[in-house]
Coordinates of C-alpha atoms and ligand atoms in Angstrom, one line a residue:
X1 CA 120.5 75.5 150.7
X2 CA 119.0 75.9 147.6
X3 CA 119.7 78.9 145.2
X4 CA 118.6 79.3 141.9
X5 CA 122.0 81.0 141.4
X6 CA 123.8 77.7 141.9
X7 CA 121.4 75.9 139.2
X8 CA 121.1 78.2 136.8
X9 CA 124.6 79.8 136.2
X10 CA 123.3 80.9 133.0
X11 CA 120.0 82.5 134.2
X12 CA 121.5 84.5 137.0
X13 CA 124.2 86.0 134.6
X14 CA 121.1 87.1 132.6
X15 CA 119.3 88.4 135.6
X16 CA 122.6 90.0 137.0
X17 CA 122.9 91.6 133.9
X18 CA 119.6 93.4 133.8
X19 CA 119.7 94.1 137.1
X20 CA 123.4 95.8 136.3
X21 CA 121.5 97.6 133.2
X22 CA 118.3 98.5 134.2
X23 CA 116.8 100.0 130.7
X24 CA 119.1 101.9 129.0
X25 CA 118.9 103.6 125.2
X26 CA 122.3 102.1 124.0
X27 CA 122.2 99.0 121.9
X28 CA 123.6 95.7 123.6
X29 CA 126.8 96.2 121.4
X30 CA 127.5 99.6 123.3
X31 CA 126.4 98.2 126.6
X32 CA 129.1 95.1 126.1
X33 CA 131.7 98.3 125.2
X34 CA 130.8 100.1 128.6
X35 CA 131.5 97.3 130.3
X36 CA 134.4 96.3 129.3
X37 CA 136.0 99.6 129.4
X38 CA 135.0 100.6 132.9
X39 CA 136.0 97.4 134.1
X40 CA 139.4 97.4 132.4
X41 CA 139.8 101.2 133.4
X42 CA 138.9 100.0 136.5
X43 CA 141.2 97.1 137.3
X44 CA 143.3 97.2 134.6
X45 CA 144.6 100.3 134.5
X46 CA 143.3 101.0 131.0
X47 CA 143.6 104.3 129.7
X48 CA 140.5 106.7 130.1
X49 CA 138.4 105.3 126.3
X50 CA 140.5 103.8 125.3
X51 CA 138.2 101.1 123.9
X52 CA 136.2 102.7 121.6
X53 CA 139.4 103.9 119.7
X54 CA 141.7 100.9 119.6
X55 CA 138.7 98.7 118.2
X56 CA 139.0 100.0 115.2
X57 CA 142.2 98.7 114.4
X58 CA 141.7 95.5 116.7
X59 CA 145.8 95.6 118.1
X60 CA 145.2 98.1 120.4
X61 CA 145.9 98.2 124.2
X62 CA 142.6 96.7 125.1
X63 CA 143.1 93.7 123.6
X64 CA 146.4 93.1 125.8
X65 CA 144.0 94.3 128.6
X66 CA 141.5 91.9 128.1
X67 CA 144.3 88.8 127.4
X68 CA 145.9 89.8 131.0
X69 CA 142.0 90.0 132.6
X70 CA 141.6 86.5 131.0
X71 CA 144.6 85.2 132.1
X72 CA 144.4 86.1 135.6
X73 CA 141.1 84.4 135.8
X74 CA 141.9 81.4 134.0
X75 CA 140.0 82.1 130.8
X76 CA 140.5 81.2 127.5
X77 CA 143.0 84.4 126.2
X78 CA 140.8 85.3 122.9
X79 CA 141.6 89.1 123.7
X80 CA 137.5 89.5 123.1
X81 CA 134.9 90.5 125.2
X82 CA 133.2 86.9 124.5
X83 CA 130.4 85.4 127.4
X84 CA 132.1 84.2 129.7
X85 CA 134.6 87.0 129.7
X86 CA 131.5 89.3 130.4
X87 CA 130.2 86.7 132.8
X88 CA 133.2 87.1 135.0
X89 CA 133.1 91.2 134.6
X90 CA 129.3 91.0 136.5
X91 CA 130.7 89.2 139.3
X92 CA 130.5 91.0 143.1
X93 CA 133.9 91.9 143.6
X94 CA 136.5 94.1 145.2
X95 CA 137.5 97.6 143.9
X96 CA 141.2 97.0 144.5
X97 CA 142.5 96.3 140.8
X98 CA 144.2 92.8 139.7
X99 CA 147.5 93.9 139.4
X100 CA 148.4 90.7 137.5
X101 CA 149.3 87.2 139.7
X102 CA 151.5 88.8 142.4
X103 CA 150.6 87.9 145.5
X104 CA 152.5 90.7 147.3
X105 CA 151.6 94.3 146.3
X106 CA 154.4 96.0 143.7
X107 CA 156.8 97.6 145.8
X108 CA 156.5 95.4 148.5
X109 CA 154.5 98.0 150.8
X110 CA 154.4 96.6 154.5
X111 CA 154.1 97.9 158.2
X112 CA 157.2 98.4 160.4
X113 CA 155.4 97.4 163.2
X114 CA 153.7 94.6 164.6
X115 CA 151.4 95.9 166.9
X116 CA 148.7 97.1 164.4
X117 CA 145.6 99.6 165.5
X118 CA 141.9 100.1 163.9
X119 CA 139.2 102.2 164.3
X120 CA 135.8 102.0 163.0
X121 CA 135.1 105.5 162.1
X122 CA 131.8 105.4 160.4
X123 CA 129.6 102.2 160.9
X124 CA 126.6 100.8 158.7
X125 CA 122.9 100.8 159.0
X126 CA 122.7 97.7 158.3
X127 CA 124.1 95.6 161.3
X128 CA 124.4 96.7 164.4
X129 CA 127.3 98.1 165.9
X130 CA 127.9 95.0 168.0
X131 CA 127.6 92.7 164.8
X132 CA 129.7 95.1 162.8
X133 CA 132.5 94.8 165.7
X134 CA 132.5 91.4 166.1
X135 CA 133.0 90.7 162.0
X136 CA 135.8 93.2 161.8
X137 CA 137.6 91.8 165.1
X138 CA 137.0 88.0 163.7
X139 CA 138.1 89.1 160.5
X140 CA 141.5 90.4 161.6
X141 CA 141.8 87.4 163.6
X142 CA 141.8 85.5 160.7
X143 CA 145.3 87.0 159.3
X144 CA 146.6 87.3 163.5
X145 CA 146.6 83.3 163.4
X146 CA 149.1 83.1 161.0
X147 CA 151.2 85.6 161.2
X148 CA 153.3 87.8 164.2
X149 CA 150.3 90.5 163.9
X150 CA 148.3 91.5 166.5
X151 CA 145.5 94.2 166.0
X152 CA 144.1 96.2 168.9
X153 CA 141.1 98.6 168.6
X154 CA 141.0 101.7 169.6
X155 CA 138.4 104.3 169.2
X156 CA 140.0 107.9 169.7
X157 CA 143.3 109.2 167.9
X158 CA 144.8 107.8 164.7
X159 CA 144.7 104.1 163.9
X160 CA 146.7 102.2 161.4
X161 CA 144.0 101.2 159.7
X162 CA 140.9 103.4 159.7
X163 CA 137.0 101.4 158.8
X164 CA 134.4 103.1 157.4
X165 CA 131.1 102.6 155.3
X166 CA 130.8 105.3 152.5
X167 CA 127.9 105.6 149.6
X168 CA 128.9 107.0 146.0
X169 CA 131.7 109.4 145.9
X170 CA 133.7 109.5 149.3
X171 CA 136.7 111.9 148.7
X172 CA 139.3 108.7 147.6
X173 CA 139.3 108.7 143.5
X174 CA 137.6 106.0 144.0
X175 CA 133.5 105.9 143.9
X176 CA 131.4 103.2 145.4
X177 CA 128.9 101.9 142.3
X178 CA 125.5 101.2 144.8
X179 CA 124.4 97.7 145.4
X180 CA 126.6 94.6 144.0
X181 CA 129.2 95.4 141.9
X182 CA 132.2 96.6 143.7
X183 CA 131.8 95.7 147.2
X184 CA 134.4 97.4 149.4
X185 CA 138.2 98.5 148.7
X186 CA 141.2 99.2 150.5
X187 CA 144.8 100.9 150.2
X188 CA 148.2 99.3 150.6
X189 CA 150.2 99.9 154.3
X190 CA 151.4 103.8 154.7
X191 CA 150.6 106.9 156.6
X192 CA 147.1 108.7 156.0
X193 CA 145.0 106.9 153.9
X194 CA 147.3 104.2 153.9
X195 CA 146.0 100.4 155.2
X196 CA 142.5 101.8 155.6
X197 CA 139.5 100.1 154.5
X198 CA 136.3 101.5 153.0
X199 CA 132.8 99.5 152.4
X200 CA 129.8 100.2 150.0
X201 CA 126.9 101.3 152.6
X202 CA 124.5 100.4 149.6
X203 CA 125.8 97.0 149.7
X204 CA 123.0 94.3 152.1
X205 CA 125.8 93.5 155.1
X206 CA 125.1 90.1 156.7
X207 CA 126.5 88.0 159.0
X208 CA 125.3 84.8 157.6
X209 CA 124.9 83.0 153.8
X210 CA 123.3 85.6 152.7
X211 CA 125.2 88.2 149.8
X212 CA 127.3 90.0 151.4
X213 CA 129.4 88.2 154.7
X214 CA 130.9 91.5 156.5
X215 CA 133.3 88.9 157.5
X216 CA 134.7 87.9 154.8
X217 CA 134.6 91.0 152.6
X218 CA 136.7 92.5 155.7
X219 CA 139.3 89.9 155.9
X220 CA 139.7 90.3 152.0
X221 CA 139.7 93.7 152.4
X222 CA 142.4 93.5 155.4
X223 CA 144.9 91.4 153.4
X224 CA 145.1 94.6 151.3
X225 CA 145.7 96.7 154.2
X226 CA 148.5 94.3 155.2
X227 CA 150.3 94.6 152.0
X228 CA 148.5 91.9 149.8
X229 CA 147.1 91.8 146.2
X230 CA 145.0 89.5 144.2
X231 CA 145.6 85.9 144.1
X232 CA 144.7 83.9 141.0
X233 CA 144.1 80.8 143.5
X234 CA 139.9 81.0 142.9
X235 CA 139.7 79.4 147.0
X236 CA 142.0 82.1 147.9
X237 CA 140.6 84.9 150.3
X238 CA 142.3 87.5 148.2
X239 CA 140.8 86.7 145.2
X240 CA 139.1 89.3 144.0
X241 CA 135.3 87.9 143.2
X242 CA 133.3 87.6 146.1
X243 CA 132.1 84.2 147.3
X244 CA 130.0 83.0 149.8
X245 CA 132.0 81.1 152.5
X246 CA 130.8 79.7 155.8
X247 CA 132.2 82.6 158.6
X248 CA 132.0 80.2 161.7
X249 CA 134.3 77.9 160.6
X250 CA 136.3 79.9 158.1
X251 CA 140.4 78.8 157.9
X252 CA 142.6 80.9 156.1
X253 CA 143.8 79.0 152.7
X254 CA 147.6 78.1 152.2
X255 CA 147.6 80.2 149.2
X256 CA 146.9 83.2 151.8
X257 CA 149.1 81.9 154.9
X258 CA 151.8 82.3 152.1
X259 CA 151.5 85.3 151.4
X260 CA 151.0 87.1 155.0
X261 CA 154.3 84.7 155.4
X262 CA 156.2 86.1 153.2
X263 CA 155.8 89.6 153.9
X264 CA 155.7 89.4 157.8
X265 CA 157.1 86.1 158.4
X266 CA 156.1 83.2 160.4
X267 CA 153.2 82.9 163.0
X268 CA 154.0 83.4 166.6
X269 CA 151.9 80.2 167.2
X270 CA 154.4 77.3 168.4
X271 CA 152.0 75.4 165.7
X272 CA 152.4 77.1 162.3
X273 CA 148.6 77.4 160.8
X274 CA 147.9 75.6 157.4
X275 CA 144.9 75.9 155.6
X276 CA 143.3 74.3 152.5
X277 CA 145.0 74.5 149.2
X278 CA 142.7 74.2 145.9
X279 CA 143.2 70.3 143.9
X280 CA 144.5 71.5 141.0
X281 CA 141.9 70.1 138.1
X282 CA 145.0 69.7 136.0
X283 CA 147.6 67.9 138.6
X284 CA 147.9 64.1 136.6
X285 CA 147.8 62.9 140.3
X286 CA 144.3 63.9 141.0
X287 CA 141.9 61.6 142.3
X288 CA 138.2 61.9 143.6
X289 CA 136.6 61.0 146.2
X290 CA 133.3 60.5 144.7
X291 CA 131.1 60.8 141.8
X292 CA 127.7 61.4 141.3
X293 CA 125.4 62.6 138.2
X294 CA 122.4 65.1 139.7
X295 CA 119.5 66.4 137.0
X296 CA 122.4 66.1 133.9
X297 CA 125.4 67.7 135.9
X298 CA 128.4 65.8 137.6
X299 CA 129.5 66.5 140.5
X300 CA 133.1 65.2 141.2
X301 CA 133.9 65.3 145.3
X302 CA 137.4 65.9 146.6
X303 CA 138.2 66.8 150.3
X304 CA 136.4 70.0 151.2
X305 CA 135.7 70.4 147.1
X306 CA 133.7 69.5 144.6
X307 CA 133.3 70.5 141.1
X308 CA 130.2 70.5 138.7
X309 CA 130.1 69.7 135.2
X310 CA 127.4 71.0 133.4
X311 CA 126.6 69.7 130.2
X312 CA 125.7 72.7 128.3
X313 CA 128.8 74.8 129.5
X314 CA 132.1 74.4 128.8
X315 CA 133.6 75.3 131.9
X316 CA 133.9 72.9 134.9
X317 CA 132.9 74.7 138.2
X318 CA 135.2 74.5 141.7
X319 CA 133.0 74.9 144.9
X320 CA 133.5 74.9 148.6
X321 CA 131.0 71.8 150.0
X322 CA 129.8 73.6 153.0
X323 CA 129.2 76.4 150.4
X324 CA 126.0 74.5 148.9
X325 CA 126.0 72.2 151.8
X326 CA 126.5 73.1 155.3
X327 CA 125.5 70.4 157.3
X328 CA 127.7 67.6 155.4
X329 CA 131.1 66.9 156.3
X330 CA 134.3 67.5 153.8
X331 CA 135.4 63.7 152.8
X332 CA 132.6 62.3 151.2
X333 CA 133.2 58.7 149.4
X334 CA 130.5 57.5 148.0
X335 CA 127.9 59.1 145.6
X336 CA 125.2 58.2 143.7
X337 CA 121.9 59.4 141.8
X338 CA 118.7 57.3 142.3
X339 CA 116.9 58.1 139.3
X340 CA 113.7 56.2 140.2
X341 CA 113.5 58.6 143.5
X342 CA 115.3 61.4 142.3
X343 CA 117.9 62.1 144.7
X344 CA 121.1 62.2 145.4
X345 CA 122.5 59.9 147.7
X346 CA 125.7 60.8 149.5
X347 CA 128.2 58.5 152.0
X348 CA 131.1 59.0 154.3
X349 CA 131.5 56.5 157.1
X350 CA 128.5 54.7 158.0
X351 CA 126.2 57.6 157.2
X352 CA 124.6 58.6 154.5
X353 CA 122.6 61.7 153.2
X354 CA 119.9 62.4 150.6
X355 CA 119.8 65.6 148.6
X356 CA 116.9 66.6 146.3
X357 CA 118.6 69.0 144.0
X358 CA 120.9 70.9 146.2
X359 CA 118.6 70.4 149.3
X360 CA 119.6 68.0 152.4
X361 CA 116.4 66.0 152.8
X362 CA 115.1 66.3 156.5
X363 CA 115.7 63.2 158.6
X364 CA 119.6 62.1 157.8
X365 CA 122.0 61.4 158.2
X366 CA 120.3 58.0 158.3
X367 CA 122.8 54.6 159.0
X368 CA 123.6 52.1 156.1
X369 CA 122.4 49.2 158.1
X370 CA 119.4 50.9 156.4
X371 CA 120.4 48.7 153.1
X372 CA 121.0 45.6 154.9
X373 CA 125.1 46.1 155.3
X374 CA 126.2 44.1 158.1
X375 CA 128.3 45.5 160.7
X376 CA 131.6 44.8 159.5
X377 CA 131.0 46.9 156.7
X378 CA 132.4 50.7 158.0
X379 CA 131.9 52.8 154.4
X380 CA 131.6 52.6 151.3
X381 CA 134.1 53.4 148.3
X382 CA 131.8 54.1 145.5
X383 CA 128.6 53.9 144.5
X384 CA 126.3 53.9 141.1
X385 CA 122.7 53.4 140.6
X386 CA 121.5 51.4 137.2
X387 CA 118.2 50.3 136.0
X388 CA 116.9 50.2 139.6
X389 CA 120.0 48.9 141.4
X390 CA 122.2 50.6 143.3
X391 CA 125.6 49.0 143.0
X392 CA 127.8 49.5 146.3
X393 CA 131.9 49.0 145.6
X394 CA 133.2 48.0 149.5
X395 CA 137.1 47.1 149.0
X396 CA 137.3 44.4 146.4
X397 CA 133.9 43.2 146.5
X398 CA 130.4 44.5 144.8
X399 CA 126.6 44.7 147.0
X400 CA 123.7 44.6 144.5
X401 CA 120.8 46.6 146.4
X402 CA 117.2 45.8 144.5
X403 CA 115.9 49.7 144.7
X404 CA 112.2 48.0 144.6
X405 CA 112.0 45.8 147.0
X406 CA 114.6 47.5 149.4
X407 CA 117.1 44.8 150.1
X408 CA 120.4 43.4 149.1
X409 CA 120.0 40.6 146.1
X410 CA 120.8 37.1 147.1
X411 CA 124.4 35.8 146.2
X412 CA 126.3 39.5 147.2
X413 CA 128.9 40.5 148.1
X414 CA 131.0 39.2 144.9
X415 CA 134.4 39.9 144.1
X416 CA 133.8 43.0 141.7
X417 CA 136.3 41.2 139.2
X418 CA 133.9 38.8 138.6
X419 CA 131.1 41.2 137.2
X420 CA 133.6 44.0 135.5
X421 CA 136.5 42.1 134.3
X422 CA 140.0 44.0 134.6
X423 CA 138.4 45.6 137.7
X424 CA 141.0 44.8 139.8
X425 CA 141.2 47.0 142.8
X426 CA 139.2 49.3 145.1
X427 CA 136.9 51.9 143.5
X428 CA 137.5 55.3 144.4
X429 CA 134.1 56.6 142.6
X430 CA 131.9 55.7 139.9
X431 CA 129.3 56.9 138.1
X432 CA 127.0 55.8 134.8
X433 CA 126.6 57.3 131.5
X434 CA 125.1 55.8 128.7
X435 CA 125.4 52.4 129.6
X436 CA 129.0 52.6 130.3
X437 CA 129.9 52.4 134.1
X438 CA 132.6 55.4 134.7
X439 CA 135.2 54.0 137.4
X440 CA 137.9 55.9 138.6
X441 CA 140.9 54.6 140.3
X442 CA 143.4 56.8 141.3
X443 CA 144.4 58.6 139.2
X444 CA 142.8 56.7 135.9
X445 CA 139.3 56.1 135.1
X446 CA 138.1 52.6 132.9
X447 CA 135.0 52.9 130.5
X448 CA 132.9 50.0 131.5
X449 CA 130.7 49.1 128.4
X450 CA 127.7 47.4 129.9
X451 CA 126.5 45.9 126.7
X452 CA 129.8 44.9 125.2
X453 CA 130.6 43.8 129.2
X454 CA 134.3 45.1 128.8
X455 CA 136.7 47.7 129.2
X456 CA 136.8 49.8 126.1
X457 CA 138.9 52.8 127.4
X458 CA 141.3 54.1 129.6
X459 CA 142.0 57.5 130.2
X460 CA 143.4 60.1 133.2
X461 CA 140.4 61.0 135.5
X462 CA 141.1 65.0 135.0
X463 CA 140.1 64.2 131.5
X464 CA 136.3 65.0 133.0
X465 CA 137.7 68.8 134.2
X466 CA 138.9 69.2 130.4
X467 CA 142.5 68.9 131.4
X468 CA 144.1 67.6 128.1
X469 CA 148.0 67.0 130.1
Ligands
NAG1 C1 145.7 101.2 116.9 O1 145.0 102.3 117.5 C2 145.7 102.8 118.6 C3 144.8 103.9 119.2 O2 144.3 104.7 118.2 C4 147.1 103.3 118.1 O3 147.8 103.8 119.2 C5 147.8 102.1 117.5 O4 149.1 102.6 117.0 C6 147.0 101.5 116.4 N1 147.7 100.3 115.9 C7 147.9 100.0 114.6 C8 148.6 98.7 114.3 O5 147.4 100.7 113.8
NAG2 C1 153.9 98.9 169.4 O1 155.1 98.5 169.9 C2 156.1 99.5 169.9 C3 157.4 98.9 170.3 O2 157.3 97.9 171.3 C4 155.7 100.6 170.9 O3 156.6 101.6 171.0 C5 154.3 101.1 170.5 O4 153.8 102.0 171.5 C6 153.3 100.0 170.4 N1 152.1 100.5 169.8 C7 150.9 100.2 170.3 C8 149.7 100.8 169.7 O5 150.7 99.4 171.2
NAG3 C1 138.5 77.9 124.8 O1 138.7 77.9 123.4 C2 138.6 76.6 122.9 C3 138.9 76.7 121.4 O2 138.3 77.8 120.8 C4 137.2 76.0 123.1 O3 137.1 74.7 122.6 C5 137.0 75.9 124.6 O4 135.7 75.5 124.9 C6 137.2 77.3 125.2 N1 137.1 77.1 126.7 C7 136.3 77.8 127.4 C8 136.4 77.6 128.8 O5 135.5 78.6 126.9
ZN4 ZN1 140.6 92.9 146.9
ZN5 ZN1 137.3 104.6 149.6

C-alpha cells in the first residue's frame, strides 16, 4: 500500500491543514490561535477564550492546558503551540475529550448489567445497512471477547446503547465539524443519553483501508459507552487519534483488555484473551528484530511493530506492520536496502520479500535458495547490503552474496569474528551508515568502522528511538 501520507509526514500536515482552512482572512498567527483554543475548549476543558486573554501575560491557563495536551501525547511540554503540537491538533480523532491518562472514566461510571442492548436508530448513506450492521456487531464483539459482556440487538423499544449517524448540530452540546476532524463521539454508561454512540454522517465510512474503518471508529467509540476514557498507549483502541488498522484480523491490545478488566472483570472465556502491548522505545531491554535503511529513513522491526526514523524530524514514528504492509507477516528478522536495485529486501523464515518504497513487489515471497543458501540454512538473523554485497549474518557465521553476478563469493560462510573482530555472537539486525556497519545485539548495538576495521562504540540500541536512559 502506498500512501503519500506515510512518506511525506510533513506534506500531508500541510495539505491537512489547508484542507482544515480552506481560505480564510485571518493571518496564520490567528489561525494557529483558533486552533488551539477550540481544540483545548474542546478536549481540554478550556474555558470559552480563554486564549486570547491569558497570552498576554504568558502564565495563564492555556499554557497548563497545552503542557497536559503535550503530555498526554508524549510531546515535548513547552506549554507552546510549536509544530508538532499543531501537527497532533489536525489529526482525525474522537470528540470525547482526553481527560488526562485515566484509563477508566472519573467517577468510575459502569453498567449494572451484563446483558447489554443496541439499537441502530439512524444509519448512514454511505454503507449499506448490512455493512453498517455487520461493523457495529464485530465491533462490540471486539470488547465481548474479553470481558463477561454480551450485547444483543434489538430494534424496537429502548436499548442501552442507542447508534446513530448525525451531520452538524444534533441536539447533544456537542456539534459534528463535517468531514475529518472529529469523527464520532460517545457518552459514559447511564440512563438516556447515557452509553450511546453518535457518528459524523459527513465523515467517508468504509469497511476497508480506506479513512474511516466503521469498525474501528465503533469499537473506540464503544469502549466509551462501556465506561472507558483515553489511553495514552498510541496502539491502544482508546486512543483518541484515529488510525488505520486492519479490521479482519483486529485483536484487542492489553492496554484495552485492562481496562474493560478492571471495570467488568474477567472474560467469561475459560482462555483469558491477551492482546499486543506496544515495545516501549525507552525499555533498556529492547531489542529489534531487524533493521533496514529505505530512501534515508530507518525502519527498526519488532514483533508486529516497526518504527521509522526520519532524518529530517525529530520524532521516531511507531506503526502497526500490517498497517503499511498487509500481506507480510509480524516477526520479520532480517532487513536490508539494495541500493544498486532500490529496494527493500525483507526475511522471516526461508522467505523473503521486496518492497519498492512501501510497495510489496509482485511475485514474492520468493525462497532464499534464490541466493544459493543451502538447505540447512532455515533464516536469516540480519542482513546489510554494502558496495554491491549483501552481507547475510546466519548464527555465528557471515555469507558474502556478489549483488552483480548473483551468487555467493567463494570461501563463505566464515565465522563473522573473523571479518568484524569483537563480533562475537549472533546478530539480531544490522544496518550501514557511513561506512560504519550498525550491529545490534540484544539489547546493545557496536559501531563497526569499516575503514578503521574496529569497534569504535558501544551504546544501548534505543539510543536510535532518542531514548537517552
Ligand atoms: C494572566 O491572565 C489571566 C487571564 O487574564 C489572569 O487570570 C491571571 O491572573 C494572569 N496572571 C498573571 C501572573 O498576571
Ligand atoms: C438481563 O439479565 C437480567 C437478569 O438476568 C434480566 O432480568 C434481564 O431481562 C436481561 N435483559 C435482557 C435485555 O436480556
Ligand atoms: C524536545 O525539546 C528538545 C530540547 O528543546 C529538543 O532537542 C527535541 O528535539 C524536542 N523533541 C521533539 C520531539 O520535538
Ligand atoms: Zn474516544
Ligand atoms: Zn452526539
Amino acid at each position: 500500500m502506498f500512501s503519500l501520507t506515510m512518506l511525506l509526514p510533513l506534506l500531508s500536515f500541510l495539505l491537512h491543514l489547508s484542507r482544515a482552512f480552506p481560505v480564510r482572512w485571518e493571518s496564520p498567527e490567528e489561525e494557529t490561535t483558533q486552533v488551539v483554543q477550540s481544540y483545548l475548549e474542546r478536549f481540554y476543558q478550556l474555558p470559552r477564550g480563554e486564549y486570547r486573554s491569558g497570552r498576554s501575560n504568558g502564565t495563564s491557563v492555556v499554557v497548563d492546558k497545552l503542557r497536559e495536551m503535550q503530555r498526554f501525547f508524549g510531546l515535548n511540554e513547552t506549554g507552546k503551540p510549536d509544530e508538532e503540537t499543531l501537527e497532533m491538533m489536525q489529526k482525525p480523532r474522537c470528540g470525547v475529550p482526553d481527560n488526562g491518562d485515566f484509563m477508566v472514566t472519573p467517577g468510575n461510571p459502569r453498567w449494572k448489567h451484563t446483558n447489554l442492548t443496541y439499537r441502530i436508530l439512524k444509519y448512514t448513506t454511505k454503507l449499506s445497512q448490512e455493512k453498517v450492521e455487520t461493523a457495529i456487531s464485530t465491533a462490540f464483539q471486539v470488547w465481548a471477547n474479553a470481558s463477561p459482556l454480551t450485547f444483543t440487538k434489538i430494534s424496537q423499544g429502548k436499548a442501552d446503547i442507542d447508534i446513530a449517524f448525525y451531520e452538524g448540530d444534533h441536539g447533544d452540546n456537542s456539534p459534528f465539524d463535517g468531514p475529518n476532524g472529529i469523527l464520532a463521539h460517545a457518552f459514559q454508561p447511564g440512563p438516556g443519553i447515557g452509553g450511546d454512540a453518535h457518528f459524523d454522517e459527513q465523515e467517508t465510512w468504509t469497511t476497508n483501508f480506506e479513512n474511516y474503518n466503521l469498525f474501528l471508529v465503533a469499537a473506540h467509540e464503544f469502549g466509551h459507552s462501556l465506561g472507558l476514557s483515553h489511553s495514552t498507549d498510541p496502539v491502544a483502541l482508546m486512543y483518541p487519534i484515529y488510525a488505520a488498522r486492519e479490521p479482519s484480523t483486529y485483536t484487542l491490545p492489553q492496554d484495552d483488555i485492562n481496562g474493560i478488566q478492571a471495570i467488568y472483570g474477567p472474560s467469561s472465556n475459560p482462555v483469558q484473551p491477551t492482546g499486543p502491548s506496544t515495545p516501549t522505545a525507552c525499555d533498556p531491554r529492547l531489542t529489534f528484530d531487524a533493521i533496514a535503511t529505505l530512501r534515508g529513513e530507518i525502519l527498526f522491526f519488532k514483533d508486529r511493530f516497526f518504527w521509522r526514523r526520519h532524518p529530517q524530524m525529530p520524532e521516531v514514528e511507531l506503526n502497526f506492520i500490517s498497517l503499511f504492509w498487509p500481506a507480510l507477516p509480524d516477526g520479520i528478522q532480517a532487513a536490508y536496502e539494495d541500493l544498486d536495485k532500490d529496494l527493500v529486501f525483507l526475511f522471516k523464515g526461508s522467505q523473503y520479500w521486496a518492497l519498492s518504497g512501501y510497495d510489496i513487489e509482485p511475485g514474492y515471497p520468493k525462497d532464499i535458495s534464490n541466493y544459493g543458501f543451502p538447505s540447512s540454512v532455515r533464516a536469516i538473523d540480519a542482513a546489510v547490503y554494502y558496495r554491491g554485497e549483501i552481507f547475510f549474518f546466519v548464527n555465528n557465521q557471515l555469507w558474502r552474496y556478489d549483488n552483480q553476478r548473483e551468487s555467493m563469493q567463494t570461501g563463505y560462510p566464515k565465522n563473522i569474528a573473523s571479518i568484524f573482530p569483537g563480533i562475537e555472537s549472533r546478530v539480531d539486525a544490522v544496518f550501514q551508515q557511513n561506512h560504519v556497519f550498525l550491529f545490534f545485539i540484544g539489547p546493545a548495538y557496536y559501531a563497526f568502522d569499516l575503514s578503521a576495521h574496529r569497534i569504535t562504540r558501544v551504546q544501548r540500541s534505543n539510543r536510535w528511538l532518542n531514548c537517552r536512559c
